[in-house]
């Protein structure tokens, strides 16, 4: 599956796998396992020294996956992620300089928000598709349900503390397009290179929503 900048990032899959890669050699097998499980999207977080190289490897070797860069916390990382081959960007927050840097790439992106004022500030800039982070710690599905009526223009990908058990409550909300989570790629499955387990977790998640 592929996505174009015109297509909503929130409508590609019900669950966006949020992935931390410690070993570069794991990047391509993880991406292939997610595709095999029916989730052809990956948000690779810029939290490890190999993250940009991992994005590059996936972009080169697994063209059927939509590869994004997550944990964009500095303006420079937006351009670096694009240079590595990222097709979308995700940030945990939304400072003015981060928004400017992500906008400048021309890539689709999901800036993080956790309060009504942050959501309104993003809407004022014409950005209506947002990450809600950290979702569980910031009020969870109840928060998003509460703002659906007063702030109907905003749509969300909540992430942070969401599990296979809690994802359906989010996905049932009118202002949620997808959720993000790291439960599809547990650290122990990566450590033991258990790609069938990741494929199986992806297959289960692909049926949600
Ligand atoms: C993110 O960057 O979106 C979150 O760290 C993912 O949160 P989780 O690890 O609790 O799923």
XYZ file of N, CA, C and O and ligand atoms in Angstrom:
847
model
N 0.862 -1.201 0.000
C 0.000 0.000 0.000
C 0.890 1.240 0.000
O 1.962 1.259 0.553
N 0.421 2.254 -0.631
C 1.188 3.492 -0.608
C 0.254 4.637 -0.238
O -0.952 4.505 -0.249
N 0.855 5.744 0.112
C 0.069 6.921 0.456
C 0.685 8.123 -0.239
O 1.892 8.187 -0.413
N -0.116 9.045 -0.635
C 0.381 10.277 -1.221
C 0.190 11.391 -0.199
O -0.579 11.244 0.749
N 0.905 12.488 -0.356
C 0.718 13.583 0.592
C -0.730 14.056 0.657
O -1.156 14.598 1.662
N -1.484 13.827 -0.421
C -2.875 14.276 -0.428
C -3.764 13.360 0.424
O -4.825 13.751 0.867
N -3.313 12.107 0.611
C -4.124 11.176 1.368
C -3.912 11.404 2.857
O -2.795 11.642 3.309
N -4.974 11.296 3.639
C -4.838 11.502 5.068
C -3.972 10.427 5.691
O -4.176 9.231 5.471
N -3.031 10.867 6.499
C -2.214 9.901 7.242
C -3.060 9.098 8.214
O -2.677 8.015 8.613
N -4.204 9.657 8.581
C -5.035 8.999 9.592
C -5.901 7.894 9.010
O -6.589 7.202 9.747
N -5.864 7.746 7.696
C -6.795 6.808 7.046
C -6.099 5.627 6.386
O -6.734 4.872 5.660
N -4.816 5.458 6.604
C -4.085 4.399 5.906
C -4.259 3.057 6.607
O -4.555 2.045 5.976
N -4.048 3.048 7.912
C -4.194 1.824 8.710
C -4.842 2.198 10.048
O -4.721 3.344 10.488
N -5.485 1.253 10.730
C -6.073 1.589 12.037
C -5.026 1.761 13.127
O -5.242 2.508 14.080
N -3.898 1.062 12.984
C -2.857 1.138 14.008
C -1.511 1.409 13.333
O -1.069 0.636 12.482
N -0.882 2.524 13.711
C 0.447 2.849 13.192
C 1.492 2.272 14.149
O 1.541 2.670 15.320
N 2.317 1.339 13.669
C 3.351 0.788 14.537
C 4.433 1.828 14.836
O 5.027 2.389 13.909
N 4.648 2.103 16.116
C 5.697 3.022 16.556
C 6.885 2.162 16.992
O 6.761 1.341 17.904
N 8.012 2.337 16.316
C 9.099 1.368 16.444
C 10.394 2.043 16.883
O 10.779 3.082 16.348
N 11.051 1.410 17.852
C 12.400 1.821 18.287
C 13.375 0.753 17.807
O 13.245 -0.414 18.173
N 14.308 1.151 16.972
C 15.298 0.210 16.432
C 16.660 0.477 17.072
O 17.206 1.575 16.938
N 17.177 -0.524 17.767
C 18.524 -0.410 18.348
C 19.589 -0.974 17.419
O 20.726 -0.520 17.428
N 19.210 -1.991 16.659
C 20.178 -2.646 15.759
C 19.743 -2.447 14.328
O 18.642 -2.847 13.926
N 20.618 -1.833 13.560
C 20.280 -1.506 12.173
C 19.807 -2.731 11.395
O 18.877 -2.631 10.589
N 20.387 -3.873 11.664
C 20.024 -5.096 10.929
C 18.572 -5.508 11.165
O 18.028 -6.320 10.409
N 17.944 -4.969 12.207
C 16.549 -5.326 12.486
C 15.553 -4.532 11.643
O 14.382 -4.904 11.539
N 15.990 -3.431 11.081
C 15.045 -2.501 10.449
C 14.251 -3.158 9.314
O 13.006 -3.106 9.300
N 14.955 -3.759 8.379
C 14.266 -4.318 7.214
C 13.389 -5.522 7.588
O 12.222 -5.590 7.168
N 13.883 -6.473 8.411
C 12.999 -7.583 8.794
C 11.741 -7.122 9.541
O 10.663 -7.697 9.353
N 11.870 -6.105 10.406
C 10.681 -5.596 11.113
C 9.692 -5.019 10.110
O 8.480 -5.300 10.169
N 10.189 -4.227 9.178
C 9.292 -3.628 8.183
C 8.594 -4.714 7.365
O 7.383 -4.632 7.109
N 9.346 -5.740 6.993
C 8.737 -6.830 6.201
C 7.697 -7.587 7.025
O 6.664 -7.997 6.497
N 7.951 -7.772 8.317
C 6.982 -8.475 9.165
C 5.689 -7.671 9.298
O 4.585 -8.236 9.277
N 5.816 -6.352 9.415
C 4.618 -5.511 9.526
C 3.814 -5.563 8.227
O 2.578 -5.673 8.256
N 4.497 -5.504 7.101
C 3.795 -5.597 5.806
C 3.102 -6.950 5.694
O 1.924 -7.034 5.306
N 3.811 -8.012 6.066
C 3.236 -9.356 5.960
C 1.998 -9.495 6.846
O 1.067 -10.235 6.529
N 2.001 -8.774 7.974
C 0.861 -8.819 8.879
C -0.276 -7.897 8.471
O -1.314 -7.856 9.138
N -0.088 -7.131 7.416
C -1.173 -6.284 6.923
C -1.120 -4.851 7.392
O -2.105 -4.115 7.255
N 0.022 -4.428 7.933
C 0.173 -3.024 8.364
C 1.332 -2.388 7.594
O 2.473 -2.369 8.070
N 1.092 -1.877 6.401
C 2.177 -1.356 5.575
C 2.558 0.093 5.897
O 2.720 0.926 5.006
N 2.679 0.376 7.200
C 3.101 1.698 7.682
C 4.029 1.477 8.869
O 3.802 0.566 9.676
N 5.054 2.296 8.986
C 5.932 2.231 10.154
C 6.370 3.644 10.539
O 6.728 4.439 9.664
N 6.238 3.942 11.821
C 6.799 5.189 12.358
C 8.056 4.810 13.112
O 7.998 4.227 14.194
N 9.194 5.114 12.520
C 10.468 4.765 13.142
C 10.967 5.952 13.948
O 11.177 7.043 13.404
N 11.119 5.748 15.243
C 11.417 6.872 16.130
C 12.897 7.238 16.090
O 13.765 6.366 16.050
N 13.165 8.536 16.137
C 14.554 9.020 16.141
C 15.078 9.031 17.577
O 15.383 10.086 18.135
N 15.129 7.852 18.161
C 15.539 7.754 19.567
C 16.819 6.962 19.746
O 17.269 6.770 20.869
N 17.357 6.458 18.650
C 18.588 5.662 18.749
C 19.570 6.152 17.687
O 19.166 6.754 16.685
N 20.849 5.866 17.899
C 21.856 6.364 16.943
C 21.663 5.829 15.524
O 22.111 6.476 14.572
N 21.030 4.670 15.377
C 20.897 4.067 14.040
C 19.590 4.454 13.352
O 19.311 3.989 12.240
N 18.785 5.304 13.982
C 17.424 5.523 13.473
C 17.403 6.050 12.028
O 16.630 5.556 11.192
N 18.227 7.039 11.727
C 18.193 7.592 10.363
C 18.664 6.557 9.342
O 18.090 6.444 8.248
N 19.677 5.784 9.705
C 20.127 4.726 8.788
C 19.043 3.651 8.639
O 18.895 3.052 7.570
N 18.307 3.408 9.699
C 17.220 2.423 9.626
C 16.125 2.914 8.677
O 15.569 2.132 7.891
N 15.819 4.187 8.749
C 14.832 4.763 7.813
C 15.334 4.614 6.377
O 14.589 4.194 5.478
N 16.608 4.908 6.188
C 17.191 4.810 4.840
C 17.110 3.370 4.322
O 16.737 3.131 3.163
N 17.426 2.417 5.175
C 17.411 1.007 4.763
C 15.999 0.565 4.385
O 15.787 -0.124 3.373
N 15.028 0.963 5.191
C 13.645 0.566 4.904
C 13.157 1.232 3.617
O 12.520 0.592 2.773
N 13.476 2.512 3.464
C 13.049 3.226 2.249
C 13.643 2.565 1.010
O 12.987 2.463 -0.038
N 14.882 2.083 1.119
C 15.551 1.459 -0.024
C 15.041 0.043 -0.293
O 14.865 -0.358 -1.445
N 14.826 -0.717 0.776
C 14.625 -2.157 0.604
C 13.188 -2.639 0.789
O 12.873 -3.774 0.432
N 12.334 -1.794 1.363
C 10.933 -2.214 1.558
C 10.026 -1.112 0.995
O 9.314 -0.432 1.736
N 10.036 -0.933 -0.317
C 9.298 0.191 -0.896
C 7.786 0.094 -0.699
O 7.082 1.088 -0.831
N 7.300 -1.101 -0.367
C 5.849 -1.256 -0.200
C 5.347 -0.716 1.138
O 4.138 -0.664 1.373
N 6.256 -0.312 2.030
C 5.800 0.240 3.311
C 5.868 1.769 3.259
O 6.730 2.347 2.580
N 4.938 2.411 3.942
C 4.990 3.863 4.116
C 5.859 4.131 5.341
O 5.494 3.746 6.461
N 7.010 4.747 5.117
C 7.972 4.923 6.211
C 7.943 6.355 6.727
O 8.099 7.305 5.950
N 7.739 6.474 8.027
C 7.737 7.791 8.655
C 8.778 7.876 9.746
O 9.254 6.859 10.252
N 9.124 9.099 10.104
C 10.052 9.341 11.206
C 9.279 9.915 12.379
O 8.546 10.894 12.229
N 9.442 9.293 13.547
C 8.781 9.786 14.756
C 9.775 10.405 15.712
O 10.995 10.376 15.489
N 9.233 10.973 16.790
C 10.064 11.625 17.805
C 10.925 12.732 17.196
O 12.103 12.892 17.518
N 10.324 13.504 16.297
C 10.995 14.703 15.774
C 10.897 15.770 16.870
O 9.800 16.267 17.157
N 12.019 16.095 17.493
C 11.993 17.077 18.585
C 12.829 18.325 18.296
O 12.811 19.269 19.084
N 13.561 18.315 17.185
C 14.294 19.534 16.794
C 13.995 19.825 15.324
O 13.749 18.895 14.536
N 14.032 21.100 14.940
C 13.778 21.431 13.535
C 14.736 20.709 12.588
O 14.329 20.245 11.513
N 15.997 20.563 12.965
C 16.972 19.916 12.076
C 16.603 18.471 11.783
O 16.919 17.944 10.701
N 15.951 17.814 12.740
C 15.593 16.408 12.522
C 14.556 16.236 11.411
O 14.505 15.181 10.780
N 13.739 17.257 11.192
C 12.730 17.142 10.131
C 13.408 16.997 8.772
O 13.079 16.096 7.985
N 14.378 17.851 8.506
C 15.094 17.778 7.226
C 15.940 16.517 7.141
O 16.017 15.874 6.088
N 16.566 16.139 8.259
C 17.407 14.939 8.252
C 16.566 13.694 7.959
O 16.999 12.798 7.227
N 15.372 13.651 8.534
C 14.496 12.500 8.295
C 14.062 12.450 6.836
O 14.016 11.379 6.214
N 13.751 13.606 6.280
C 13.380 13.647 4.867
C 14.548 13.182 3.996
O 14.370 12.395 3.066
N 15.736 13.652 4.302
C 16.919 13.241 3.536
C 17.119 11.725 3.604
O 17.587 11.111 2.640
N 16.771 11.136 4.744
C 16.953 9.685 4.899
C 15.887 8.889 4.163
O 16.016 7.676 4.023
N 14.826 9.554 3.738
C 13.779 8.855 2.995
C 12.432 8.791 3.673
O 11.516 8.115 3.189
N 12.291 9.493 4.807
C 11.000 9.478 5.491
C 9.920 10.095 4.611
O 10.146 11.110 3.944
N 8.748 9.466 4.630
C 7.616 9.938 3.824
C 6.584 10.688 4.659
O 5.656 11.264 4.117
N 6.706 10.599 5.970
C 5.876 11.432 6.859
C 6.640 11.638 8.156
O 7.625 10.932 8.443
N 6.207 12.641 8.914
C 6.904 13.026 10.143
C 5.912 13.082 11.294
O 4.749 13.455 11.101
N 6.395 12.720 12.491
C 5.560 12.780 13.686
C 6.390 13.382 14.814
O 7.544 12.996 15.017
N 5.807 14.343 15.533
C 6.519 14.963 16.656
C 5.681 14.813 17.920
O 4.449 14.805 17.852
N 6.327 14.723 19.071
C 5.554 14.595 20.319
C 4.941 15.913 20.779
O 4.009 15.911 21.582
N 5.452 17.038 20.258
C 4.918 18.344 20.620
C 4.859 19.224 19.396
O 5.123 18.763 18.276
N 4.516 20.493 19.594
C 4.274 21.358 18.426
C 4.729 22.782 18.706
O 3.912 23.696 18.801
N 6.052 22.978 18.808
C 6.549 24.351 18.928
C 6.456 25.041 17.565
O 6.348 24.379 16.522
N 6.542 26.377 17.576
C 6.442 27.119 16.315
C 7.568 26.721 15.357
O 7.348 26.552 14.151
N 8.777 26.543 15.879
C 9.893 26.209 14.988
C 9.786 24.776 14.464
O 10.149 24.496 13.320
N 9.265 23.873 15.281
C 9.054 22.504 14.786
C 8.012 22.476 13.683
O 8.189 21.818 12.647
N 6.923 23.204 13.907
C 5.873 23.249 12.881
C 6.418 23.846 11.589
O 6.137 23.343 10.497
N 7.223 24.901 11.700
C 7.778 25.523 10.497
C 8.699 24.549 9.771
O 8.668 24.441 8.541
N 9.532 23.836 10.522
C 10.479 22.912 9.896
C 9.748 21.740 9.230
O 10.118 21.313 8.126
N 8.732 21.235 9.873
C 8.001 20.102 9.273
C 7.205 20.575 8.058
O 7.158 19.883 7.040
N 6.613 21.757 8.144
C 5.892 22.298 6.995
C 6.832 22.494 5.812
O 6.488 22.210 4.660
N 8.049 22.945 6.104
C 9.021 23.238 5.039
C 9.412 22.000 4.246
O 9.817 22.103 3.085
N 9.296 20.814 4.841
C 9.659 19.598 4.102
C 8.653 19.286 2.995
O 8.982 18.576 2.047
N 7.433 19.775 3.149
C 6.390 19.412 2.189
C 5.816 18.028 2.433
O 4.906 17.594 1.719
N 6.325 17.333 3.446
C 5.804 15.999 3.772
C 4.562 16.122 4.653
O 4.411 17.103 5.388
N 3.680 15.122 4.618
C 2.603 15.098 5.614
C 3.194 14.889 7.003
O 4.207 14.197 7.146
N 2.582 15.490 8.001
C 3.113 15.323 9.358
C 2.002 15.421 10.394
O 0.940 15.995 10.144
N 2.277 14.818 11.550
C 1.351 14.846 12.676
C 2.065 15.458 13.869
O 2.910 14.812 14.497
N 1.768 16.717 14.198
C 2.377 17.325 15.378
C 1.639 16.910 16.645
O 0.412 16.758 16.642
N 2.401 16.761 17.717
C 1.799 16.334 18.971
C 1.080 17.450 19.688
O 1.547 18.588 19.741
N -0.083 17.104 20.249
C -0.846 18.037 21.069
C -1.397 17.278 22.273
O -1.625 16.069 22.196
N -1.593 18.005 23.372
C -2.135 17.351 24.568
C -3.153 18.217 25.299
O -3.705 17.786 26.302
N -3.391 19.443 24.805
C -4.359 20.325 25.449
C -5.248 20.972 24.380
O -4.875 21.026 23.195
N -6.378 21.493 24.830
C -7.293 22.154 23.894
C -6.618 23.370 23.259
O -6.750 23.620 22.056
N -5.854 24.118 24.061
C -5.198 25.303 23.490
C -4.177 24.919 22.425
O -4.026 25.614 21.413
N -3.450 23.823 22.636
C -2.494 23.372 21.614
C -3.226 22.946 20.341
O -2.770 23.199 19.227
N -4.365 22.298 20.521
C -5.160 21.890 19.351
C -5.646 23.127 18.595
O -5.544 23.211 17.360
N -6.130 24.124 19.342
C -6.628 25.349 18.688
C -5.492 26.086 17.990
O -5.674 26.640 16.892
N -4.309 26.099 18.598
C -3.159 26.776 17.969
C -2.803 26.096 16.647
O -2.473 26.766 15.664
N -2.867 24.768 16.613
C -2.572 24.049 15.368
C -3.633 24.355 14.316
O -3.316 24.605 13.140
N -4.895 24.382 14.732
C -5.976 24.687 13.782
C -5.802 26.088 13.205
O -6.051 26.316 12.011
N -5.348 27.035 14.038
C -5.121 28.398 13.544
C -4.065 28.430 12.440
O -4.063 29.307 11.591
N -3.165 27.450 12.462
C -2.123 27.359 11.433
C -2.574 26.487 10.262
O -1.772 26.181 9.367
N -3.808 26.053 10.284
C -4.325 25.246 9.182
C -3.991 23.772 9.292
O -4.142 23.019 8.326
N -3.539 23.351 10.459
C -3.180 21.940 10.666
C -4.281 21.285 11.492
O -4.492 21.638 12.659
N -4.981 20.334 10.885
C -6.137 19.743 11.562
C -5.947 18.261 11.884
O -6.773 17.679 12.583
N -4.890 17.655 11.361
C -4.614 16.252 11.686
C -3.449 16.231 12.658
O -2.343 16.697 12.341
N -3.697 15.676 13.844
C -2.783 15.841 14.969
C -2.533 14.519 15.674
O -3.385 13.636 15.686
N -1.369 14.458 16.282
C -1.101 13.385 17.232
C -1.620 13.851 18.591
O -1.522 15.037 18.913
N -2.207 12.958 19.365
C -2.584 13.264 20.753
C -1.632 12.471 21.627
O -1.662 11.232 21.622
N -0.767 13.188 22.335
C 0.321 12.527 23.052
C 0.658 13.278 24.325
O 0.707 14.514 24.296
N 0.971 12.590 25.406
C 0.854 11.140 25.629
C -0.585 10.776 25.958
O -1.139 11.224 26.963
N -1.191 9.973 25.133
C -2.648 9.802 25.141
C -3.194 9.342 26.498
O -4.073 9.996 27.071
N -2.686 8.237 26.986
C -3.273 7.701 28.230
C -3.019 8.648 29.402
O -3.902 8.864 30.231
N -1.831 9.228 29.459
C -1.486 10.119 30.574
C -2.195 11.466 30.485
O -2.295 12.193 31.471
N -2.715 11.803 29.299
C -3.335 13.118 29.095
C -4.863 13.073 29.090
O -5.500 14.037 28.686
N -5.417 11.975 29.519
C -6.876 11.902 29.596
C -7.500 10.825 28.737
O -8.702 10.578 28.817
N -6.697 10.217 27.890
C -7.156 9.056 27.132
C -8.336 9.341 26.211
O -8.568 10.470 25.770
N -9.075 8.281 25.937
C -10.212 8.392 25.025
C -11.259 9.368 25.563
O -11.947 10.042 24.788
N -11.367 9.474 26.890
C -12.357 10.391 27.477
C -12.059 11.841 27.094
O -12.977 12.630 26.847
N -10.775 12.189 27.037
C -10.400 13.557 26.631
C -10.841 13.821 25.199
O -11.477 14.847 24.899
N -10.502 12.887 24.301
C -10.844 13.106 22.885
C -12.355 13.125 22.685
O -12.874 13.902 21.871
N -13.054 12.282 23.428
C -14.517 12.274 23.332
C -15.077 13.631 23.775
O -16.013 14.172 23.163
N -14.461 14.195 24.798
C -14.953 15.472 25.343
C -14.749 16.639 24.396
O -15.495 17.611 24.442
N -13.708 16.582 23.545
C -13.459 17.738 22.672
C -14.023 17.540 21.265
O -13.946 18.444 20.433
N -14.622 16.378 21.005
C -15.144 16.127 19.653
C -16.222 17.138 19.279
O -16.278 17.623 18.146
N -17.062 17.485 20.222
C -18.147 18.411 19.918
C -17.672 19.875 19.877
O -17.936 20.579 18.900
N -16.923 20.353 20.892
C -16.492 21.757 20.830
C -15.422 22.046 19.778
O -15.312 23.174 19.301
N -14.599 21.039 19.425
C -13.513 21.267 18.453
C -13.619 20.215 17.342
O -12.743 19.366 17.185
N -14.684 20.269 16.552
C -14.924 19.181 15.592
C -13.933 19.147 14.426
O -13.832 18.119 13.747
N -13.210 20.232 14.183
C -12.321 20.263 13.015
C -11.062 19.423 13.202
O -10.401 19.062 12.227
N -10.719 19.130 14.441
C -9.469 18.401 14.695
C -9.686 16.897 14.656
O -10.668 16.385 15.194
N -8.740 16.209 13.998
C -8.764 14.735 13.984
C -7.413 14.227 14.490
O -6.381 14.845 14.247
N -7.454 13.073 15.143
C -6.291 12.660 15.921
C -5.809 11.246 15.626
O -6.583 10.351 15.279
N -4.491 11.089 15.836
C -3.863 9.788 16.019
C -3.313 9.792 17.443
O -2.232 10.336 17.683
N -4.069 9.245 18.407
C -3.540 9.190 19.764
C -2.443 8.140 19.891
O -2.545 7.061 19.290
N -1.417 8.443 20.648
C -0.371 7.472 20.961
C 0.146 7.739 22.368
O 0.024 8.848 22.881
N 0.734 6.707 22.932
C 1.299 6.834 24.269
C 0.500 6.031 25.263
O -0.543 6.487 25.731
N 0.965 4.824 25.526
C 0.300 3.974 26.506
C -0.891 3.191 25.987
O -1.601 2.556 26.768
N -1.116 3.222 24.686
C -2.266 2.506 24.116
C -1.875 1.047 23.866
O -0.743 0.738 23.499
N -2.829 0.153 24.088
C -2.606 -1.285 23.908
C -3.672 -1.848 22.972
O -4.652 -1.157 22.623
N -3.505 -3.119 22.621
C -4.522 -3.780 21.797
C -5.877 -3.742 22.501
O -6.920 -3.667 21.851
N -5.853 -3.780 23.829
C -7.117 -3.796 24.593
C -7.777 -2.417 24.620
O -9.012 -2.328 24.633
N -6.977 -1.351 24.651
C -7.567 -0.012 24.776
C -7.763 0.686 23.422
O -8.509 1.663 23.346
N -7.132 0.178 22.369
C -7.243 0.830 21.059
C -8.689 0.948 20.555
O -9.057 1.990 20.000
N -9.528 -0.088 20.706
C -10.882 0.020 20.138
C -11.690 1.204 20.673
O -12.465 1.809 19.922
N -11.506 1.554 21.946
C -12.272 2.685 22.504
C -11.891 3.992 21.811
O -12.742 4.874 21.601
N -10.625 4.121 21.464
C -10.195 5.309 20.710
C -10.742 5.270 19.281
O -11.264 6.266 18.766
N -10.609 4.094 18.646
C -10.977 3.996 17.231
C -12.473 4.177 17.009
O -12.904 4.467 15.892
N -13.248 4.019 18.064
C -14.700 4.204 17.951
C -15.094 5.682 17.939
O -16.240 6.012 17.629
N -14.163 6.568 18.255
C -14.497 7.994 18.357
C -14.508 8.654 16.978
O -13.700 8.313 16.106
N -15.404 9.632 16.780
C -15.510 10.267 15.466
C -14.287 11.104 15.092
O -14.040 11.338 13.906
N -13.523 11.552 16.089
C -12.365 12.409 15.800
C -11.040 11.653 15.861
O -9.982 12.261 15.964
N -11.121 10.325 15.803
C -9.907 9.507 15.776
C -9.865 8.721 14.470
O -10.822 8.016 14.121
N -8.740 8.866 13.733
C -8.605 8.127 12.478
C -7.806 6.857 12.647
O -8.066 5.845 11.996
N -6.810 6.908 13.519
C -5.974 5.739 13.796
C -5.342 5.956 15.155
O -5.436 7.054 15.710
N -4.742 4.912 15.686
C -3.945 5.060 16.903
C -2.516 4.630 16.578
O -2.277 3.940 15.587
N -1.586 5.049 17.419
C -0.206 4.601 17.271
C 0.212 3.858 18.517
O -0.304 4.128 19.608
N 1.133 2.917 18.344
C 1.589 2.202 19.525
C 2.795 1.341 19.248
O 3.053 0.949 18.102
N 3.512 1.071 20.319
C 4.730 0.259 20.194
C 4.476 -1.192 20.572
O 5.409 -1.982 20.544
N 3.211 -1.529 20.893
C 2.974 -2.896 21.357
C 3.162 -3.945 20.245
O 3.298 -5.119 20.519
N 3.194 -3.524 19.008
C 3.369 -4.482 17.903
C 4.818 -4.930 17.761
O 5.084 -5.949 17.109
N 5.710 -4.134 18.316
C 7.140 -4.459 18.182
C 7.796 -4.434 19.561
O 8.622 -3.570 19.848
N 7.443 -5.411 20.403
C 7.987 -5.420 21.765
C 9.503 -5.590 21.751
O 10.049 -6.279 20.877
N 10.149 -4.982 22.734
C 11.613 -5.023 22.787
C 12.129 -6.457 22.821
O 13.151 -6.771 22.187
N 11.429 -7.356 23.520
C 11.952 -8.726 23.604
C 11.804 -9.462 22.275
O 12.633 -10.296 21.917
N 10.775 -9.125 21.501
C 10.638 -9.752 20.173
C 11.751 -9.274 19.244
O 12.292 -10.054 18.448
N 12.103 -8.001 19.364
C 13.224 -7.494 18.563
C 14.536 -8.133 19.005
O 15.337 -8.561 18.177
N 14.730 -8.228 20.310
C 15.993 -8.773 20.828
C 16.199 -10.211 20.370
O 17.321 -10.634 20.110
N 15.099 -10.963 20.280
C 15.219 -12.374 19.875
C 14.936 -12.559 18.387
O 14.859 -13.694 17.910
N 14.765 -11.460 17.682
C 14.510 -11.485 16.227
C 13.313 -12.388 15.901
O 13.354 -13.182 14.961
N 12.264 -12.215 16.703
C 11.064 -13.045 16.549
C 10.115 -12.344 15.556
O 9.080 -11.794 15.939
N 10.464 -12.399 14.282
C 9.666 -11.698 13.266
C 8.264 -12.286 13.112
O 7.303 -11.534 12.894
N 8.084 -13.621 13.243
C 6.712 -14.148 13.172
C 5.787 -13.573 14.250
O 4.607 -13.360 14.015
N 6.357 -13.312 15.452
C 5.521 -12.726 16.516
C 5.092 -11.313 16.135
O 3.929 -10.921 16.341
N 5.997 -10.552 15.558
C 5.649 -9.184 15.137
C 4.609 -9.233 14.011
O 3.636 -8.463 14.011
N 4.785 -10.171 13.097
C 3.788 -10.319 12.030
C 2.413 -10.650 12.620
O 1.384 -10.105 12.192
N 2.400 -11.537 13.613
C 1.136 -11.931 14.233
C 0.489 -10.757 14.981
O -0.734 -10.534 14.890
N 1.285 -9.996 15.710
C 0.750 -8.821 16.417
C 0.207 -7.798 15.415
O -0.838 -7.161 15.647
N 0.899 -7.645 14.294
C 0.429 -6.725 13.269
C -0.892 -7.222 12.671
O -1.812 -6.424 12.430
N -0.973 -8.522 12.449
C -2.198 -9.077 11.843
C -3.398 -8.819 12.751
O -4.480 -8.449 12.291
N -3.200 -9.010 14.056
C -4.293 -8.739 15.002
C -4.677 -7.263 14.993
O -5.855 -6.905 14.991
N -3.664 -6.393 14.976
C -3.934 -4.950 15.014
C -4.612 -4.462 13.728
O -5.435 -3.538 13.764
N -4.284 -5.088 12.628
C -4.846 -4.661 11.348
C -6.358 -4.866 11.288
O -7.045 -4.226 10.486
N -6.866 -5.738 12.145
C -8.312 -6.005 12.150
C -9.059 -5.044 13.071
O -10.296 -5.037 13.091
N -8.322 -4.243 13.864
C -8.996 -3.302 14.758
C -9.589 -2.146 13.952
O -9.094 -1.818 12.885
N -10.569 -1.531 14.508
C -11.153 -0.378 13.812
C -12.081 -0.852 12.767
O -12.654 -0.242 11.966
C 5.107 7.581 20.609
O 6.193 8.060 20.361
O 4.138 7.747 19.890
C 4.943 6.811 21.844
O 6.135 6.696 22.536
C 4.368 5.472 21.644
O 3.875 5.162 22.871
P 3.859 3.680 23.431
O 5.286 3.206 23.436
O 3.318 3.838 24.825
O 2.983 2.854 22.542
